[in-house]
mmCIF file of C-alpha atoms in Angstrom:
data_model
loop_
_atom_site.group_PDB
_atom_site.id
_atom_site.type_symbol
_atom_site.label_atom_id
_atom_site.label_comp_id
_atom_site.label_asym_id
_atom_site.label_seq_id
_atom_site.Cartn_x
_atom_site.Cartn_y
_atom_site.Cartn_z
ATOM 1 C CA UNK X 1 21.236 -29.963 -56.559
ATOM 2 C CA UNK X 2 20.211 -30.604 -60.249
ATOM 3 C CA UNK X 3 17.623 -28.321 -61.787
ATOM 4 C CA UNK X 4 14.900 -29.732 -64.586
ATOM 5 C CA UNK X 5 14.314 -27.378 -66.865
ATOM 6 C CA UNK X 6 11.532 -29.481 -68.645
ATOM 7 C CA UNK X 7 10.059 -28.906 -65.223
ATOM 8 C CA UNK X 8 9.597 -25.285 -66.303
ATOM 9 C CA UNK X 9 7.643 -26.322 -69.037
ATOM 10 C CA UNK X 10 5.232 -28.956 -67.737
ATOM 11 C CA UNK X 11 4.689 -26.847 -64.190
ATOM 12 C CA UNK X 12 3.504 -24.246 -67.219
ATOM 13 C CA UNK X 13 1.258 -25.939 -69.172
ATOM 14 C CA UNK X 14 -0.500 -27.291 -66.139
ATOM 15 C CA UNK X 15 -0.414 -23.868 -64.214
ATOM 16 C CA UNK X 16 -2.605 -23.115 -67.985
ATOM 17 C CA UNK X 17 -4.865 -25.992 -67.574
ATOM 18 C CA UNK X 18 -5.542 -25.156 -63.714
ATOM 19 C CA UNK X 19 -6.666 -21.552 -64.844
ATOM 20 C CA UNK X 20 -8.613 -22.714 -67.760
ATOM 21 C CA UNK X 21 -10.217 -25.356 -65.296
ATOM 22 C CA UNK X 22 -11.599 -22.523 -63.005
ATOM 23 C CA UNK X 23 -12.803 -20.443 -65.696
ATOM 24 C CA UNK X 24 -14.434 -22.673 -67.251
ATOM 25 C CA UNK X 25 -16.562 -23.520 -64.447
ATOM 26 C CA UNK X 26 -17.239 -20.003 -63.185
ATOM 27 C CA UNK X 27 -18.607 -20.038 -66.906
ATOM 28 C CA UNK X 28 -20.886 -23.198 -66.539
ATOM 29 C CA UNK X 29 -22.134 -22.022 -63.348
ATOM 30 C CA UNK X 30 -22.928 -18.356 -64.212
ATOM 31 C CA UNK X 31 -24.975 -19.975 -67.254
ATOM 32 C CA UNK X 32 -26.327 -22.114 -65.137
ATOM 33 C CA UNK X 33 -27.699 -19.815 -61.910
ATOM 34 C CA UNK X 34 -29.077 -17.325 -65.116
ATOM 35 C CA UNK X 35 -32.246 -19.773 -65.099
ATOM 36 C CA UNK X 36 -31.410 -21.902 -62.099
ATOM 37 C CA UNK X 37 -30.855 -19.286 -59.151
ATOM 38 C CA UNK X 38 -29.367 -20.758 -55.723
ATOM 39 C CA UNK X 39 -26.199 -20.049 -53.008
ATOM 40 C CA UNK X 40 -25.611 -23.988 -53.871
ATOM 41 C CA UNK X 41 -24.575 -23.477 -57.224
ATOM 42 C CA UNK X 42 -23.365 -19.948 -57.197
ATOM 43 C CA UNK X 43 -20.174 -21.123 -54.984
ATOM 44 C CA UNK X 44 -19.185 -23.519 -57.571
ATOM 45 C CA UNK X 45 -17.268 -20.462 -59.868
ATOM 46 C CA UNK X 46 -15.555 -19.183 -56.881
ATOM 47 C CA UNK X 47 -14.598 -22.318 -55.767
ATOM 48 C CA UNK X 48 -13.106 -23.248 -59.225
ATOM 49 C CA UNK X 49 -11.015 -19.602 -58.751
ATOM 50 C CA UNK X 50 -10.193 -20.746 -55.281
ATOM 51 C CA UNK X 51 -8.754 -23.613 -56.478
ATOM 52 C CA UNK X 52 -6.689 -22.961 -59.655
ATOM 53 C CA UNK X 53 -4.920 -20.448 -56.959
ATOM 54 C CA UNK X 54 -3.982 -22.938 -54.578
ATOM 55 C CA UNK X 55 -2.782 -25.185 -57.610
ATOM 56 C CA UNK X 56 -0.406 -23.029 -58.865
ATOM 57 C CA UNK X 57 1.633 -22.566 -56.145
ATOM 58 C CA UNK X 58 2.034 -26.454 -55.559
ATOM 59 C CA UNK X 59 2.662 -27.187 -59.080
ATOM 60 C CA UNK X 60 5.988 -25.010 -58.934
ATOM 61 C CA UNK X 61 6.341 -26.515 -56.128
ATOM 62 C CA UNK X 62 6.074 -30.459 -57.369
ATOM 63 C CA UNK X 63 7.950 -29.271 -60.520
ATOM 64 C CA UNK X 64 10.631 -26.764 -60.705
ATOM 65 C CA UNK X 65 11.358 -26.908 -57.056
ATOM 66 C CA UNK X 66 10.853 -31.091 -56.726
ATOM 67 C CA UNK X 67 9.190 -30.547 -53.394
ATOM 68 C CA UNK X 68 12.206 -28.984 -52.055
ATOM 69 C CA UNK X 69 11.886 -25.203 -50.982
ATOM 70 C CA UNK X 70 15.976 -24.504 -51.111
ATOM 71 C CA UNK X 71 15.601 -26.110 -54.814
ATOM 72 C CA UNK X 72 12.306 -23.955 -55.193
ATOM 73 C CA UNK X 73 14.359 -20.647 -54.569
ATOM 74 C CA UNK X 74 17.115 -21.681 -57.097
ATOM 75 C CA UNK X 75 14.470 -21.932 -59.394
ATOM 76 C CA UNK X 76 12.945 -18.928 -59.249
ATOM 77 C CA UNK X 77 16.608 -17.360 -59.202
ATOM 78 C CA UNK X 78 17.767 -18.936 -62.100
ATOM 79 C CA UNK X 79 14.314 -18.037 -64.404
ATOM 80 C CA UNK X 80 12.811 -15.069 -62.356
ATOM 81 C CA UNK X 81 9.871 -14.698 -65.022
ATOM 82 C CA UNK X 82 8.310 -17.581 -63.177
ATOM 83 C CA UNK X 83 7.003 -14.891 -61.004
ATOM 84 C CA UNK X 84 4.137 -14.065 -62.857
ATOM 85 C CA UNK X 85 2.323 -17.336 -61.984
ATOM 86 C CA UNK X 86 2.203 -16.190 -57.828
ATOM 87 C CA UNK X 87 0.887 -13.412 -59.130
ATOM 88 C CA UNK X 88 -1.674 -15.499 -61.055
ATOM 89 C CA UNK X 89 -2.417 -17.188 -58.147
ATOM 90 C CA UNK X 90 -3.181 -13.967 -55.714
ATOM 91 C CA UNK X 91 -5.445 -12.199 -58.690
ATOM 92 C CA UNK X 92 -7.274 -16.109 -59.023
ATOM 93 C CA UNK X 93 -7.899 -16.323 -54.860
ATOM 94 C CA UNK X 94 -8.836 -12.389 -54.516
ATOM 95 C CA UNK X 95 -11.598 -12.893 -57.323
ATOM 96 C CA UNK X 96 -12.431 -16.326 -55.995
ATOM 97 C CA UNK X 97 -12.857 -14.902 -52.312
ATOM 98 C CA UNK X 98 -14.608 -11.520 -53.509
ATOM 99 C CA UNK X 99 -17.145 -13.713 -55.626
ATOM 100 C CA UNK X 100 -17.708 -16.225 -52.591
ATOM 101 C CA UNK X 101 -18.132 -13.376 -50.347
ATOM 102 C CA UNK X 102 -20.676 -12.076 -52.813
ATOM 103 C CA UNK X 103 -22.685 -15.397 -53.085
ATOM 104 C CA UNK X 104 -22.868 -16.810 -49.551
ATOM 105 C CA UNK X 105 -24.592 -13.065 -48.167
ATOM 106 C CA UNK X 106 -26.660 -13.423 -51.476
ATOM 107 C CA UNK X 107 -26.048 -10.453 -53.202
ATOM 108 C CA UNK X 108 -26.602 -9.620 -57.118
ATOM 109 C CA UNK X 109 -24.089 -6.235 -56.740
ATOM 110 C CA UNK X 110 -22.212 -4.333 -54.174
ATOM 111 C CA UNK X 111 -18.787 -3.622 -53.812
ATOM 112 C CA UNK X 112 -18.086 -7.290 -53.831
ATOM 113 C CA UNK X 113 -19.107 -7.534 -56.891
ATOM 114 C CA UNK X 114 -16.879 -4.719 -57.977
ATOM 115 C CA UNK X 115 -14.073 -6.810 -56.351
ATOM 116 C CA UNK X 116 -14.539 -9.808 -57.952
ATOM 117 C CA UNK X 117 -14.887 -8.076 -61.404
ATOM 118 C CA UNK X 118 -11.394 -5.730 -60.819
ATOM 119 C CA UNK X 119 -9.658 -8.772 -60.159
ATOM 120 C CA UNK X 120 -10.573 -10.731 -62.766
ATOM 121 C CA UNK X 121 -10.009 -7.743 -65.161
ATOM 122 C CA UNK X 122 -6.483 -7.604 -63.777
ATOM 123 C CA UNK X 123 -6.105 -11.568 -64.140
ATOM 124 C CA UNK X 124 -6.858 -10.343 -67.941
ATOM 125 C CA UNK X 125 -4.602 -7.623 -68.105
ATOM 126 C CA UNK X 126 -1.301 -9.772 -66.867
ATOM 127 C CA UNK X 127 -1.649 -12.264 -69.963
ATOM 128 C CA UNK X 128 -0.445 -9.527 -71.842
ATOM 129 C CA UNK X 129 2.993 -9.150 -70.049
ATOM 130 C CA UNK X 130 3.485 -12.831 -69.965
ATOM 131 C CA UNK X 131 5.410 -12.577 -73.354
ATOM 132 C CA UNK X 132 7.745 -10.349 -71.609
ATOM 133 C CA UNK X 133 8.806 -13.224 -68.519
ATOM 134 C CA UNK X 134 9.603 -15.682 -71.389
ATOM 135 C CA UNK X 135 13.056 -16.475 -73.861
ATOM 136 C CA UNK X 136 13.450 -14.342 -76.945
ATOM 137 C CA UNK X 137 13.043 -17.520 -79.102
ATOM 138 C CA UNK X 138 9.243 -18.298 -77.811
ATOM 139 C CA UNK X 139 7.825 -14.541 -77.009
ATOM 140 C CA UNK X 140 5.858 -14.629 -80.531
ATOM 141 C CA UNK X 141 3.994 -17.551 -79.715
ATOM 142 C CA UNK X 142 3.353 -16.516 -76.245
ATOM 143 C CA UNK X 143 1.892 -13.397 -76.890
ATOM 144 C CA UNK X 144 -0.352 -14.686 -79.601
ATOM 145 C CA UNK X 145 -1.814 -17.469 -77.515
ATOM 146 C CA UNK X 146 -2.236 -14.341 -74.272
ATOM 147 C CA UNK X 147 -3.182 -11.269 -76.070
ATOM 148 C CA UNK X 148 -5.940 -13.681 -77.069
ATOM 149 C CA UNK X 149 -6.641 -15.176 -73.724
ATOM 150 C CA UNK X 150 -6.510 -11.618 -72.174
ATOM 151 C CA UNK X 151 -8.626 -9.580 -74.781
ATOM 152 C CA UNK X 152 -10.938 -12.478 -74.621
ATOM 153 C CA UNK X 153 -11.494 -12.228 -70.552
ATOM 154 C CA UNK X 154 -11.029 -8.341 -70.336
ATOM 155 C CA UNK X 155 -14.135 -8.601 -72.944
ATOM 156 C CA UNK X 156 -16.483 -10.576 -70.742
ATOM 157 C CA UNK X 157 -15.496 -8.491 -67.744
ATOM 158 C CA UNK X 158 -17.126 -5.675 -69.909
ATOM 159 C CA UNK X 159 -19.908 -7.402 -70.839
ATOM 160 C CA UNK X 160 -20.787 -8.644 -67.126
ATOM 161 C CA UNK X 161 -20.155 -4.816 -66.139
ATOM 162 C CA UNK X 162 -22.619 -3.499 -68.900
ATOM 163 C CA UNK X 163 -25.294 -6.720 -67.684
ATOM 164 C CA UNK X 164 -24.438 -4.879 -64.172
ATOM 165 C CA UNK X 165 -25.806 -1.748 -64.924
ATOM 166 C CA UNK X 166 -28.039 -2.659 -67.378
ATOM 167 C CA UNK X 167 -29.349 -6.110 -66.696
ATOM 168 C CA UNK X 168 -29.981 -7.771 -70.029
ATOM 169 C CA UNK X 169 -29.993 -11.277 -70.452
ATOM 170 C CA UNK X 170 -28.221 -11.093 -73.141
ATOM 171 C CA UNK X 171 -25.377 -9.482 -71.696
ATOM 172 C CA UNK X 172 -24.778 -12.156 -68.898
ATOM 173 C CA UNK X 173 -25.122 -15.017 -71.465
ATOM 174 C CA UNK X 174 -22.080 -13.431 -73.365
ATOM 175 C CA UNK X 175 -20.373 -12.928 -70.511
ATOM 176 C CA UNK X 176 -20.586 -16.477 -69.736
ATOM 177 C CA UNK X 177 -19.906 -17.908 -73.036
ATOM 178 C CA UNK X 178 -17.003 -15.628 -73.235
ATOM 179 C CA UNK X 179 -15.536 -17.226 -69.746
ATOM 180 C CA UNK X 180 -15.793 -20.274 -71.489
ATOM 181 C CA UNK X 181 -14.160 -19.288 -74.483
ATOM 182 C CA UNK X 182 -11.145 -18.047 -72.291
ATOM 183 C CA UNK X 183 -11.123 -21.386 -70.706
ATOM 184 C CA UNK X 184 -10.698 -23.026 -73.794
ATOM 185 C CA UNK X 185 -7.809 -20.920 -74.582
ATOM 186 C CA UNK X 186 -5.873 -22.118 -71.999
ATOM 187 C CA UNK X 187 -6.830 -25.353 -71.499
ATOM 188 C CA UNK X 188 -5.389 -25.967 -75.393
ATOM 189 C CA UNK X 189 -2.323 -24.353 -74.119
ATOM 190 C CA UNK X 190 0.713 -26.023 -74.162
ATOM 191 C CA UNK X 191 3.986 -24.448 -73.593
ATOM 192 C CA UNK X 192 6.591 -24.164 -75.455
ATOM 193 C CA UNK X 193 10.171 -26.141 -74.425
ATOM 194 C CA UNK X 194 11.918 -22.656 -75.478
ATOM 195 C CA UNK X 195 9.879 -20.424 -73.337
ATOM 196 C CA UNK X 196 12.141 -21.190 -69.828
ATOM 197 C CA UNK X 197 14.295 -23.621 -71.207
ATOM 198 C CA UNK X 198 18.504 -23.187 -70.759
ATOM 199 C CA UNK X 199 19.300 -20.200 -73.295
ATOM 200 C CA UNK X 200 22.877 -20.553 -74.643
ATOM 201 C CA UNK X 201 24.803 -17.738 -76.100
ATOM 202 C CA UNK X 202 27.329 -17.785 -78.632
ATOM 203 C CA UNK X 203 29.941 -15.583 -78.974
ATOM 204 C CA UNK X 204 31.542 -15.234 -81.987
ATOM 205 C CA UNK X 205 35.529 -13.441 -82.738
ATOM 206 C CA UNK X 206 35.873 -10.291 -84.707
ATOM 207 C CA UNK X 207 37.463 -10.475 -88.074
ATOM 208 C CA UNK X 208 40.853 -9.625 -89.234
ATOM 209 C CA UNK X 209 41.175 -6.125 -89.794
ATOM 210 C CA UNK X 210 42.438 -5.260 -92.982
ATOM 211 C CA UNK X 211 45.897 -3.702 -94.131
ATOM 212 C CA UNK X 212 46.254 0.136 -94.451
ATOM 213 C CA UNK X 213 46.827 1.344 -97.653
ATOM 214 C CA UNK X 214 48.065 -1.989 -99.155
ATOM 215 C CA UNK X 215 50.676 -3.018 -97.019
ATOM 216 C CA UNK X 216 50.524 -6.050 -95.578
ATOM 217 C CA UNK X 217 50.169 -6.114 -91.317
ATOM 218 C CA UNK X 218 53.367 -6.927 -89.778
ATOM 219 C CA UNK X 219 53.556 -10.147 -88.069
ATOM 220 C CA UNK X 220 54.674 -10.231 -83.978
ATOM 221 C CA UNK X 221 58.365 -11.549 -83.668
ATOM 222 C CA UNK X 222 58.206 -14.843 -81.842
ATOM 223 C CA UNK X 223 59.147 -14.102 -77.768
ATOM 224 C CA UNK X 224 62.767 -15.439 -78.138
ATOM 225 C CA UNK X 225 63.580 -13.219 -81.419
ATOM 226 C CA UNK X 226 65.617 -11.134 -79.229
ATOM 227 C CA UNK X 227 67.925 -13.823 -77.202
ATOM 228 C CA UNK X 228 68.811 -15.302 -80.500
ATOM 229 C CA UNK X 229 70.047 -11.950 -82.141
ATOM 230 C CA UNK X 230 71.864 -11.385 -79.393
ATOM 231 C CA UNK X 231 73.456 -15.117 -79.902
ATOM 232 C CA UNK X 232 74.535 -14.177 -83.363
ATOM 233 C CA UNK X 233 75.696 -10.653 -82.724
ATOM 234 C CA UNK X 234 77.755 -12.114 -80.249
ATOM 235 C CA UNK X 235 79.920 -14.473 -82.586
#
């Protein structure tokens, strides 16, 4: 059983692009229904959440695990960070199903609502340990690229919370453009080959230690010092 590593990488970046893809049309469609109202177009978002979940899971599975669940389960052995994206997944489908819920009885609030909006905030909150699942050598650039992807939808989750209780228009536009925004972040994304590629670790000897007080170290007597002293002693 051979395991890609690049596999790692690509199931990554697309994992990215699936999450950006939702977003960004929960964004288009909450802009949208803000002047448009109708159940039609408010399932779109949720939808787009609903979907992004269900695509991560297969995408490890295409791509680290080849379509092969014993292969699958080596993979997530060997890099264990991996993990993060199931939970991805489960925080994508809960906001997805709490939103959908939400539309199709054709409610504005309710505890749906407060669902959908907890979920999404915890979505937000996870790209900031994803620096944390990857190699030392690609942690900077992975916590740039999620601190800003996670600050970015943590903010729109406040906005839409403030538009909640206060019901501005201006509040829900923000929090749609800034859906968008977050979109963009991670559709740009691409992972680096570093982040869950094979780490190799050198090791490397200790010096010589030096002599004390100026005398040189003695050297070891070769193993068959003895037998041949007791050669010559013997003639």
């Amino acid at each position: 059983m051979t395991l890609d590593y690049a596999g790692f990488t690509k199931a990554s970046t697309l994992i990215h692009v699936a999450q950006g893809a939702g977003l960004l049309l929960l964004g288009a469609a909450e802009a949208y229904t803000l002047d448009n109202p109708g159940r039609k177009v408010s399932l779109v978002g949720p939808l787009a959440l609903l979907a992004a979940a269900a695509a991560i899971p297969l995408l490890i599975l295409a791509l680290p695990g080849a379509w092969n669940f014993d292969q699958l389960r080596l993979a997530l052995e060997v890099r264990r960070g991996f993990h993060i994206f199931p939970a991805f997944a489960c925080l994508f489908g809960a906001a997805g199903l709490s939103r959908f819920a939400q539309a199709a009885m054709g409610r504005r609030g309710g505890g749906w609502q407060a669902l959908f909006l907890f979920f999404l905030a915890a979505a937000g909150l996870l790209y900031f340990f994803m620096a944390s699942r990857v190699n030392d050598e690609a942690w900077r650039q992975v916590l740039v690229w999620h601190a800003a992807a996670g600050a970015t939808l943590l903010l729109a989750v406040a906005f839409k919370t403030v538009h909640v209780l206060d019901g501005r228009r201006f509040f829900h536009i923000v929090w749609a453009a800034l859906l968008m925004i977050t979109a963009l972040q991670l559709l740009t994304y691409k992972e680096s080959p570093g982040a869950f590629g094979l780490r190799l670790v050198t090791f490397e000897a200790a010096p010589d230690l030096p002599s004390v007080a100026g005398r040189p170290t003695a050297k070891p007597l070769p193993k068959n010092a003895g037998t041949a002293d007791k050669k010559r002693s013997g003639h």
